PDB file of C-alpha atoms and ligand atoms in Angstrom:
ATOM      1  CA  MET A   1     102.065  91.125  73.701  1.00  0.00           C
ATOM      2  CA  THR A   2      98.732  92.656  72.551  1.00  0.00           C
ATOM      3  CA  VAL A   3      95.795  90.639  72.880  1.00  0.00           C
ATOM      4  CA  GLY A   4      92.874  92.128  70.784  1.00  0.00           C
ATOM      5  CA  ALA A   5      89.094  91.312  70.691  1.00  0.00           C
ATOM      6  CA  MET A   6      88.521  93.838  73.416  1.00  0.00           C
ATOM      7  CA  PRO A   7      85.045  95.535  74.158  1.00  0.00           C
ATOM      8  CA  ARG A   8      84.916  99.299  72.886  1.00  0.00           C
ATOM      9  CA  GLY A   9      88.432  99.397  71.381  1.00  0.00           C
ATOM     10  CA  ALA A  10      89.837  98.706  74.395  1.00  0.00           C
ATOM     11  CA  VAL A  11      93.561  97.250  74.728  1.00  0.00           C
ATOM     12  CA  LEU A  12      94.793  94.105  76.422  1.00  0.00           C
ATOM     13  CA  ARG A  13      98.465  94.196  77.011  1.00  0.00           C
ATOM     14  CA  LEU A  14      99.752  90.697  78.399  1.00  0.00           C
ATOM     15  CA  ALA A  15     102.995  90.420  80.467  1.00  0.00           C
ATOM     16  CA  PRO A  16     104.115  86.648  81.577  1.00  0.00           C
ATOM     17  CA  SER A  17     104.893  88.320  85.072  1.00  0.00           C
ATOM     18  CA  PRO A  18     104.486  90.811  87.550  1.00  0.00           C
ATOM     19  CA  ASP A  19     107.846  91.949  87.040  1.00  0.00           C
ATOM     20  CA  ALA A  20     107.508  92.054  83.204  1.00  0.00           C
ATOM     21  CA  LEU A  21     104.058  94.124  83.762  1.00  0.00           C
ATOM     22  CA  ALA A  22     105.617  96.711  86.128  1.00  0.00           C
ATOM     23  CA  GLN A  23     108.339  97.211  83.119  1.00  0.00           C
ATOM     24  CA  ALA A  24     106.015  97.049  80.207  1.00  0.00           C
ATOM     25  CA  ALA A  25     103.734  99.677  82.139  1.00  0.00           C
ATOM     26  CA  ALA A  26     106.258 101.718  83.313  1.00  0.00           C
ATOM     27  CA  THR A  27     107.636 102.215  79.881  1.00  0.00           C
ATOM     28  CA  GLU A  28     104.236 103.058  78.462  1.00  0.00           C
ATOM     29  CA  VAL A  29     103.526 105.625  81.223  1.00  0.00           C
ATOM     30  CA  LEU A  30     106.960 107.681  80.432  1.00  0.00           C
ATOM     31  CA  ALA A  31     106.174 107.388  76.611  1.00  0.00           C
ATOM     32  CA  LEU A  32     102.690 108.770  77.468  1.00  0.00           C
ATOM     33  CA  LEU A  33     104.321 111.277  79.805  1.00  0.00           C
ATOM     34  CA  GLU A  34     106.711 112.414  76.936  1.00  0.00           C
ATOM     35  CA  ALA A  35     104.120 112.599  74.305  1.00  0.00           C
ATOM     36  CA  ALA A  36     102.079 114.894  76.774  1.00  0.00           C
ATOM     37  CA  MET A  37     105.046 117.458  77.573  1.00  0.00           C
ATOM     38  CA  ALA A  38     105.807 117.426  73.486  1.00  0.00           C
ATOM     39  CA  TRP A  39     102.153 118.930  73.173  1.00  0.00           C
ATOM     40  CA  ARG A  40     101.494 120.924  76.238  1.00  0.00           C
ATOM     41  CA  GLY A  41     105.105 121.494  78.143  1.00  0.00           C
ATOM     42  CA  ASP A  42     103.855 119.589  81.027  1.00  0.00           C
ATOM     43  CA  ALA A  43     102.213 116.495  82.119  1.00  0.00           C
ATOM     44  CA  HIS A  44      99.707 115.227  84.734  1.00  0.00           C
ATOM     45  CA  LEU A  45      99.989 111.951  86.218  1.00  0.00           C
ATOM     46  CA  VAL A  46      97.382 110.295  88.203  1.00  0.00           C
ATOM     47  CA  LEU A  47      98.921 107.357  90.806  1.00  0.00           C
ATOM     48  CA  SER A  48      96.748 104.653  91.883  1.00  0.00           C
ATOM     49  CA  GLY A  49      97.116 103.128  95.413  1.00  0.00           C
ATOM     50  CA  GLY A  50      97.129  99.461  96.779  1.00  0.00           C
ATOM     51  CA  ARG A  51      99.896  97.020  96.549  1.00  0.00           C
ATOM     52  CA  THR A  52     100.332  96.128  92.775  1.00  0.00           C
ATOM     53  CA  PRO A  53     101.492  99.434  91.653  1.00  0.00           C
ATOM     54  CA  ALA A  54     104.395  99.604  93.957  1.00  0.00           C
ATOM     55  CA  ALA A  55     106.593  97.658  91.404  1.00  0.00           C
ATOM     56  CA  LEU A  56     105.629  99.978  88.641  1.00  0.00           C
ATOM     57  CA  TYR A  57     106.699 103.152  90.663  1.00  0.00           C
ATOM     58  CA  ARG A  58     110.006 101.346  91.422  1.00  0.00           C
ATOM     59  CA  SER A  59     110.517 100.743  87.672  1.00  0.00           C
ATOM     60  CA  LEU A  60     109.540 104.630  86.872  1.00  0.00           C
ATOM     61  CA  ALA A  61     112.104 105.531  89.681  1.00  0.00           C
ATOM     62  CA  ILE A  62     114.927 103.977  87.938  1.00  0.00           C
ATOM     63  CA  LEU A  63     113.906 104.159  84.287  1.00  0.00           C
ATOM     64  CA  PRO A  64     116.078 106.957  82.252  1.00  0.00           C
ATOM     65  CA  PHE A  65     113.451 110.276  81.963  1.00  0.00           C
ATOM     66  CA  GLU A  66     114.551 113.706  81.892  1.00  0.00           C
ATOM     67  CA  GLY A  67     111.093 115.250  82.436  1.00  0.00           C
ATOM     68  CA  TRP A  68     110.288 114.866  86.052  1.00  0.00           C
ATOM     69  CA  PRO A  69     110.446 118.499  86.753  1.00  0.00           C
ATOM     70  CA  ASN A  70     107.412 118.987  84.533  1.00  0.00           C
ATOM     71  CA  VAL A  71     105.320 116.144  85.800  1.00  0.00           C
ATOM     72  CA  HIS A  72     102.406 117.264  88.152  1.00  0.00           C
ATOM     73  CA  VAL A  73     101.580 114.163  90.398  1.00  0.00           C
ATOM     74  CA  TRP A  74      97.756 113.537  91.479  1.00  0.00           C
ATOM     75  CA  PHE A  75      96.564 110.596  93.680  1.00  0.00           C
ATOM     76  CA  GLY A  76      92.800 108.620  92.100  1.00  0.00           C
ATOM     77  CA  ASP A  77      92.153 108.022  95.597  1.00  0.00           C
ATOM     78  CA  GLU A  78      93.450 107.970  99.169  1.00  0.00           C
ATOM     79  CA  ARG A  79      92.676 106.236 102.389  1.00  0.00           C
ATOM     80  CA  THR A  80      91.361 108.707 105.426  1.00  0.00           C
ATOM     81  CA  VAL A  81      94.642 108.514 107.228  1.00  0.00           C
ATOM     82  CA  PRO A  82      97.780 110.615 107.674  1.00  0.00           C
ATOM     83  CA  PRO A  83     100.371 111.018 105.162  1.00  0.00           C
ATOM     84  CA  ASP A  84     102.814 108.528 107.318  1.00  0.00           C
ATOM     85  CA  HIS A  85     100.087 105.766 107.959  1.00  0.00           C
ATOM     86  CA  ALA A  86     101.179 102.256 106.919  1.00  0.00           C
ATOM     87  CA  ASP A  87      97.642 102.600 104.543  1.00  0.00           C
ATOM     88  CA  SER A  88      98.600 105.909 102.888  1.00  0.00           C
ATOM     89  CA  ASN A  89      98.585 105.631  99.371  1.00  0.00           C
ATOM     90  CA  TYR A  90     100.898 108.970  99.183  1.00  0.00           C
ATOM     91  CA  ARG A  91     103.296 107.355 101.639  1.00  0.00           C
ATOM     92  CA  MET A  92     103.353 104.348  99.339  1.00  0.00           C
ATOM     93  CA  ALA A  93     104.274 106.381  96.493  1.00  0.00           C
ATOM     94  CA  ALA A  94     106.750 108.614  98.318  1.00  0.00           C
ATOM     95  CA  GLU A  95     108.742 105.365  99.607  1.00  0.00           C
ATOM     96  CA  THR A  96     108.597 103.843  95.599  1.00  0.00           C
ATOM     97  CA  LEU A  97     108.867 106.739  93.129  1.00  0.00           C
ATOM     98  CA  LEU A  98     108.477 110.422  94.506  1.00  0.00           C
ATOM     99  CA  GLY A  99     111.292 110.521  96.991  1.00  0.00           C
ATOM    100  CA  ALA A 100     113.809 109.401  94.248  1.00  0.00           C
ATOM    101  CA  VAL A 101     112.652 111.391  91.072  1.00  0.00           C
ATOM    102  CA  PRO A 102     113.031 115.228  91.067  1.00  0.00           C
ATOM    103  CA  ILE A 103     109.044 116.483  91.072  1.00  0.00           C
ATOM    104  CA  PRO A 104     108.775 119.726  92.530  1.00  0.00           C
ATOM    105  CA  ALA A 105     106.792 119.334  95.795  1.00  0.00           C
ATOM    106  CA  ALA A 106     104.269 121.887  94.831  1.00  0.00           C
ATOM    107  CA  GLN A 107     103.413 119.825  91.936  1.00  0.00           C
ATOM    108  CA  VAL A 108     102.826 116.633  94.112  1.00  0.00           C
ATOM    109  CA  HIS A 109      98.916 116.949  94.924  1.00  0.00           C
ATOM    110  CA  ARG A 110      98.226 114.815  97.793  1.00  0.00           C
ATOM    111  CA  TRP A 111      94.965 114.256  99.681  1.00  0.00           C
ATOM    112  CA  ALA A 112      95.085 115.438 102.944  1.00  0.00           C
ATOM    113  CA  GLY A 113      93.751 112.607 104.604  1.00  0.00           C
ATOM    114  CA  GLU A 114      94.589 113.416 107.878  1.00  0.00           C
ATOM    115  CA  LEU A 115      91.709 116.099 107.713  1.00  0.00           C
ATOM    116  CA  ASP A 116      87.762 115.287 107.951  1.00  0.00           C
ATOM    117  CA  PRO A 117      86.667 113.284 104.902  1.00  0.00           C
ATOM    118  CA  ALA A 118      84.555 116.101 103.642  1.00  0.00           C
ATOM    119  CA  GLN A 119      87.053 118.688 103.869  1.00  0.00           C
ATOM    120  CA  ALA A 120      90.074 116.569 102.240  1.00  0.00           C
ATOM    121  CA  ALA A 121      87.050 116.133  99.367  1.00  0.00           C
ATOM    122  CA  ALA A 122      86.579 119.914  98.933  1.00  0.00           C
ATOM    123  CA  ASP A 123      90.183 120.509  99.102  1.00  0.00           C
ATOM    124  CA  TYR A 124      91.041 118.188  96.040  1.00  0.00           C
ATOM    125  CA  ASP A 125      88.077 119.032  94.060  1.00  0.00           C
ATOM    126  CA  ALA A 126      88.992 122.743  94.510  1.00  0.00           C
ATOM    127  CA  ALA A 127      92.826 121.822  93.116  1.00  0.00           C
ATOM    128  CA  LEU A 128      91.187 119.793  90.379  1.00  0.00           C
ATOM    129  CA  ARG A 129      89.112 122.735  89.397  1.00  0.00           C
ATOM    130  CA  VAL A 130      91.943 125.013  89.069  1.00  0.00           C
ATOM    131  CA  LEU A 131      93.655 122.785  86.667  1.00  0.00           C
ATOM    132  CA  ALA A 132      90.259 122.172  84.895  1.00  0.00           C
ATOM    133  CA  GLN A 133      90.150 126.267  84.534  1.00  0.00           C
ATOM    134  CA  THR A 134      93.510 126.316  83.228  1.00  0.00           C
ATOM    135  CA  GLN A 135      92.132 123.586  80.619  1.00  0.00           C
ATOM    136  CA  GLU A 136      88.823 125.965  80.060  1.00  0.00           C
ATOM    137  CA  ARG A 137      86.910 122.636  80.740  1.00  0.00           C
ATOM    138  CA  ASP A 138      84.168 121.899  83.885  1.00  0.00           C
ATOM    139  CA  VAL A 139      86.600 118.373  84.026  1.00  0.00           C
ATOM    140  CA  PRO A 140      90.343 118.232  83.998  1.00  0.00           C
ATOM    141  CA  ALA A 141      91.898 116.287  81.133  1.00  0.00           C
ATOM    142  CA  LEU A 142      94.633 114.494  83.140  1.00  0.00           C
ATOM    143  CA  ASP A 143      97.098 112.838  80.860  1.00  0.00           C
ATOM    144  CA  VAL A 144      97.827 109.692  82.075  1.00  0.00           C
ATOM    145  CA  LEU A 145      95.707 107.949  84.689  1.00  0.00           C
ATOM    146  CA  LEU A 146      96.821 104.953  86.384  1.00  0.00           C
ATOM    147  CA  LEU A 147      94.199 102.628  88.053  1.00  0.00           C
ATOM    148  CA  GLY A 148      93.878  99.239  89.679  1.00  0.00           C
ATOM    149  CA  LEU A 149      91.102  96.604  89.985  1.00  0.00           C
ATOM    150  CA  GLY A 150      89.958  95.166  93.124  1.00  0.00           C
ATOM    151  CA  ALA A 151      88.555  91.677  93.392  1.00  0.00           C
ATOM    152  CA  ASP A 152      85.376  92.873  93.531  1.00  0.00           C
ATOM    153  CA  ALA A 153      85.973  94.818  90.283  1.00  0.00           C
ATOM    154  CA  HIS A 154      85.789  98.523  92.203  1.00  0.00           C
ATOM    155  CA  THR A 155      88.653 100.975  90.917  1.00  0.00           C
ATOM    156  CA  ALA A 156      90.059 103.996  92.803  1.00  0.00           C
ATOM    157  CA  SER A 157      87.556 103.914  95.620  1.00  0.00           C
ATOM    158  CA  LEU A 158      84.663 103.518  93.396  1.00  0.00           C
ATOM    159  CA  PHE A 159      83.147 100.207  95.025  1.00  0.00           C
ATOM    160  CA  PRO A 160      80.101  98.461  93.834  1.00  0.00           C
ATOM    161  CA  GLY A 161      76.903 100.218  94.693  1.00  0.00           C
ATOM    162  CA  SER A 162      78.497 103.604  95.426  1.00  0.00           C
ATOM    163  CA  PRO A 163      76.590 106.687  95.189  1.00  0.00           C
ATOM    164  CA  LEU A 164      78.989 107.941  92.920  1.00  0.00           C
ATOM    165  CA  LEU A 165      78.416 105.449  90.534  1.00  0.00           C
ATOM    166  CA  SER A 166      74.503 105.950  90.611  1.00  0.00           C
ATOM    167  CA  GLU A 167      74.854 109.888  90.372  1.00  0.00           C
ATOM    168  CA  SER A 168      76.567 109.364  87.292  1.00  0.00           C
ATOM    169  CA  LEU A 169      74.728 106.667  85.169  1.00  0.00           C
ATOM    170  CA  ALA A 170      71.587 108.778  86.271  1.00  0.00           C
ATOM    171  CA  GLY A 171      73.265 111.507  84.680  1.00  0.00           C
ATOM    172  CA  ALA A 172      73.499 113.572  87.593  1.00  0.00           C
ATOM    173  CA  THR A 173      77.197 114.330  88.700  1.00  0.00           C
ATOM    174  CA  GLY A 174      77.295 114.366  92.167  1.00  0.00           C
ATOM    175  CA  PRO A 175      76.311 116.833  95.144  1.00  0.00           C
ATOM    176  CA  ALA A 176      78.455 119.488  93.984  1.00  0.00           C
ATOM    177  CA  ASP A 177      76.855 119.366  90.505  1.00  0.00           C
ATOM    178  CA  ARG A 178      74.595 122.484  90.332  1.00  0.00           C
ATOM    179  CA  PRO A 179      74.706 125.651  87.528  1.00  0.00           C
ATOM    180  CA  ASP A 180      76.732 128.147  89.205  1.00  0.00           C
ATOM    181  CA  PRO A 181      75.983 132.089  88.877  1.00  0.00           C
ATOM    182  CA  ALA A 182      77.934 132.077  85.411  1.00  0.00           C
ATOM    183  CA  GLY A 183      75.533 129.392  84.264  1.00  0.00           C
ATOM    184  CA  ARG A 184      78.235 126.553  83.929  1.00  0.00           C
ATOM    185  CA  SER A 185      77.538 123.326  85.497  1.00  0.00           C
ATOM    186  CA  THR A 186      79.531 122.138  88.379  1.00  0.00           C
ATOM    187  CA  VAL A 187      80.500 118.674  88.088  1.00  0.00           C
ATOM    188  CA  SER A 188      81.861 117.128  91.356  1.00  0.00           C
ATOM    189  CA  LEU A 189      85.389 116.104  90.838  1.00  0.00           C
ATOM    190  CA  ALA A 190      86.224 114.752  94.135  1.00  0.00           C
ATOM    191  CA  ALA A 191      84.057 112.798  96.771  1.00  0.00           C
ATOM    192  CA  ALA A 192      84.447 111.430 100.184  1.00  0.00           C
ATOM    193  CA  VAL A 193      82.625 108.151 100.373  1.00  0.00           C
ATOM    194  CA  HIS A 194      81.510 105.342 103.207  1.00  0.00           C
ATOM    195  CA  VAL A 195      82.653 102.169 101.915  1.00  0.00           C
ATOM    196  CA  PRO A 196      80.090  99.731 103.886  1.00  0.00           C
ATOM    197  CA  ALA A 197      82.366  96.434 102.636  1.00  0.00           C
ATOM    198  CA  LEU A 198      85.457  98.142 104.302  1.00  0.00           C
ATOM    199  CA  ASP A 199      83.521 100.008 107.192  1.00  0.00           C
ATOM    200  CA  THR A 200      85.487 103.227 106.332  1.00  0.00           C
ATOM    201  CA  TRP A 201      85.778 106.468 104.526  1.00  0.00           C
ATOM    202  CA  ARG A 202      87.600 106.731 101.273  1.00  0.00           C
ATOM    203  CA  LEU A 203      88.564 109.607  99.052  1.00  0.00           C
ATOM    204  CA  THR A 204      88.427 109.659  95.273  1.00  0.00           C
ATOM    205  CA  ILE A 205      88.115 111.184  91.981  1.00  0.00           C
ATOM    206  CA  THR A 206      84.877 110.956  90.675  1.00  0.00           C
ATOM    207  CA  PRO A 207      83.718 108.920  87.582  1.00  0.00           C
ATOM    208  CA  ALA A 208      83.767 112.101  85.477  1.00  0.00           C
ATOM    209  CA  VAL A 209      87.457 112.960  86.203  1.00  0.00           C
ATOM    210  CA  ILE A 210      88.203 109.196  85.419  1.00  0.00           C
ATOM    211  CA  THR A 211      86.596 109.071  82.049  1.00  0.00           C
ATOM    212  CA  ALA A 212      87.833 112.190  81.065  1.00  0.00           C
ATOM    213  CA  ALA A 213      91.406 111.438  81.328  1.00  0.00           C
ATOM    214  CA  ARG A 214      93.230 111.328  77.845  1.00  0.00           C
ATOM    215  CA  ALA A 215      95.099 108.050  78.460  1.00  0.00           C
ATOM    216  CA  THR A 216      94.140 105.240  81.055  1.00  0.00           C
ATOM    217  CA  ILE A 217      96.373 102.255  82.293  1.00  0.00           C
ATOM    218  CA  VAL A 218      94.774  99.676  84.278  1.00  0.00           C
ATOM    219  CA  LEU A 219      97.190  97.362  86.371  1.00  0.00           C
ATOM    220  CA  VAL A 220      96.108  93.899  87.183  1.00  0.00           C
ATOM    221  CA  SER A 221      98.284  91.192  88.570  1.00  0.00           C
ATOM    222  CA  GLY A 222      97.470  88.211  90.398  1.00  0.00           C
ATOM    223  CA  ALA A 223      95.167  85.171  89.966  1.00  0.00           C
ATOM    224  CA  ASP A 224      93.261  86.727  92.477  1.00  0.00           C
ATOM    225  CA  LYS A 225      91.818  89.393  90.186  1.00  0.00           C
ATOM    226  CA  HIS A 226      91.110  86.676  87.566  1.00  0.00           C
ATOM    227  CA  ALA A 227      87.469  86.705  87.951  1.00  0.00           C
ATOM    228  CA  ALA A 228      87.194  90.549  88.468  1.00  0.00           C
ATOM    229  CA  LEU A 229      88.879  90.881  85.109  1.00  0.00           C
ATOM    230  CA  ARG A 230      86.920  88.393  83.201  1.00  0.00           C
ATOM    231  CA  ARG A 231      83.568  90.007  84.643  1.00  0.00           C
ATOM    232  CA  VAL A 232      84.811  93.352  83.480  1.00  0.00           C
ATOM    233  CA  LEU A 233      86.144  92.483  80.259  1.00  0.00           C
ATOM    234  CA  GLY A 234      83.816  89.789  79.204  1.00  0.00           C
ATOM    235  CA  ASP A 235      80.508  90.218  80.748  1.00  0.00           C
ATOM    236  CA  ASP A 236      80.109  93.753  80.647  1.00  0.00           C
ATOM    237  CA  PRO A 237      77.985  94.206  83.807  1.00  0.00           C
ATOM    238  CA  SER A 238      76.548  97.348  85.068  1.00  0.00           C
ATOM    239  CA  PRO A 239      79.373  99.768  86.695  1.00  0.00           C
ATOM    240  CA  LEU A 240      76.969  99.475  89.544  1.00  0.00           C
ATOM    241  CA  ASP A 241      77.964  96.344  89.949  1.00  0.00           C
ATOM    242  CA  ALA A 242      81.528  96.434  88.857  1.00  0.00           C
ATOM    243  CA  PRO A 243      82.546  99.801  88.803  1.00  0.00           C
ATOM    244  CA  ALA A 244      85.684  99.293  86.632  1.00  0.00           C
ATOM    245  CA  THR A 245      83.173  99.240  83.676  1.00  0.00           C
ATOM    246  CA  LEU A 246      82.881 102.597  83.639  1.00  0.00           C
ATOM    247  CA  LEU A 247      86.130 102.882  81.551  1.00  0.00           C
ATOM    248  CA  HIS A 248      84.238 101.117  78.777  1.00  0.00           C
ATOM    249  CA  ASP A 249      82.527 104.419  77.945  1.00  0.00           C
ATOM    250  CA  ALA A 250      85.658 106.548  78.421  1.00  0.00           C
ATOM    251  CA  PRO A 251      86.713 108.345  75.082  1.00  0.00           C
ATOM    252  CA  GLY A 252      90.348 108.511  75.951  1.00  0.00           C
ATOM    253  CA  ASP A 253      92.969 105.644  75.386  1.00  0.00           C
ATOM    254  CA  VAL A 254      92.429 102.884  77.903  1.00  0.00           C
ATOM    255  CA  ALA A 255      94.934 100.094  77.984  1.00  0.00           C
ATOM    256  CA  TRP A 256      94.536  97.001  80.655  1.00  0.00           C
ATOM    257  CA  PHE A 257      98.259  95.867  81.439  1.00  0.00           C
ATOM    258  CA  VAL A 258      97.593  92.422  83.011  1.00  0.00           C
ATOM    259  CA  ASP A 259      99.980  89.425  83.515  1.00  0.00           C
ATOM    260  CA  ARG A 260      99.130  85.915  82.942  1.00  0.00           C
ATOM    261  CA  ALA A 261      97.924  84.889  86.431  1.00  0.00           C
ATOM    262  CA  ALA A 262      95.459  88.036  86.108  1.00  0.00           C
ATOM    263  CA  LEU A 263      94.223  86.821  82.694  1.00  0.00           C
ATOM    264  CA  PHE A 264      94.374  83.062  82.978  1.00  0.00           C
ATOM    265  CA  GLY A 265      93.702  82.355  86.653  1.00  0.00           C
TER     266      GLY A 265
HETATM  267  C1  LIG B   1      93.344 101.593  96.661  1.00  0.00           C
HETATM  268  C2  LIG B   1      93.348 101.477  95.348  1.00  0.00           C
HETATM  269  C3  LIG B   1      92.578 100.472  94.700  1.00  0.00           C
HETATM  270  C4  LIG B   1      93.364  99.309  94.108  1.00  0.00           C
HETATM  271  C5  LIG B   1      92.630  98.066  94.048  1.00  0.00           C
HETATM  272  C6  LIG B   1      93.675  97.174  93.630  1.00  0.00           C
HETATM  273  O1  LIG B   1      93.670 102.843  97.427  1.00  0.00           O
HETATM  274  O2  LIG B   1      93.244 100.513  97.522  1.00  0.00           O
HETATM  275  O3  LIG B   1      93.376 102.951  94.521  1.00  0.00           O
HETATM  276  O4  LIG B   1      91.441 101.019  93.699  1.00  0.00           O
HETATM  277  O5  LIG B   1      93.997  99.763  93.158  1.00  0.00           O
HETATM  278  O6  LIG B   1      92.087  97.974  95.429  1.00  0.00           O
HETATM  279  O7  LIG B   1      94.503  97.007  95.031  1.00  0.00           O
HETATM  280  P1  LIG B   1      95.633  95.915  94.992  1.00  0.00           P
HETATM  281  O8  LIG B   1      96.885  96.482  93.924  1.00  0.00           O
HETATM  282  O9  LIG B   1      96.206  96.061  96.404  1.00  0.00           O
HETATM  283  O10 LIG B   1      95.390  94.894  95.039  1.00  0.00           O
END
């Protein structure tokens, strides 16, 4: 069921339960991947972390889809832990999806969470920049971007007050952003950020990469996300206070896949 009346043309897709949400989102993800392949032969899918997407990834792993060998997988963010750590977003994706579908290992772009955060961010920035160059863009256009929503309205690892948000809002685009000798501005694509609320470092794609996605699906499940969802979709706070509102300015398609508990509390 689609619910309209959304800010800036975003679309709200309402599912009756977490399982129905996972199924509906999985069907949409595969349709978007098929469309990307029809145009460009391959597709770039960005996975989100946390707990909510696990059910979606399990659904993706069992739905019929022949296109996996042409899919490149990226991660919107990662924790600063090794890939076998219980908190690793890569580990969760590997256990629920990547181990079950035939994506070539070279097409799975894992953040090196085991390295020094600045080095891991630099490596990921370089990998995204290779993709951008093949697209003749400064910022890569990723075909399908999956995001979650935190109870504090964070998304990826862009938390309230993040310097990445203030730089993006101020028009600057981050520490690596300066005209390069070729005269093109280099926009930072990946960053390591300290999150005071969690007292830890996180690795994340930047607002520039998020808003450049061709299609974004935000997956929101559970009554604990109700307040954040109402803020982001209703009150229109600043992205600095509610980072997920940065999606309202994304020119691509943004669909909010939510279940009844998230929408109605
Ligand atoms: C992460 C995610 C993060 C997540 C939200 C929601 O690494 O944790 O990228 O942005 O999507 O925190 O997490 P849950 O799905 O666990 O509620």
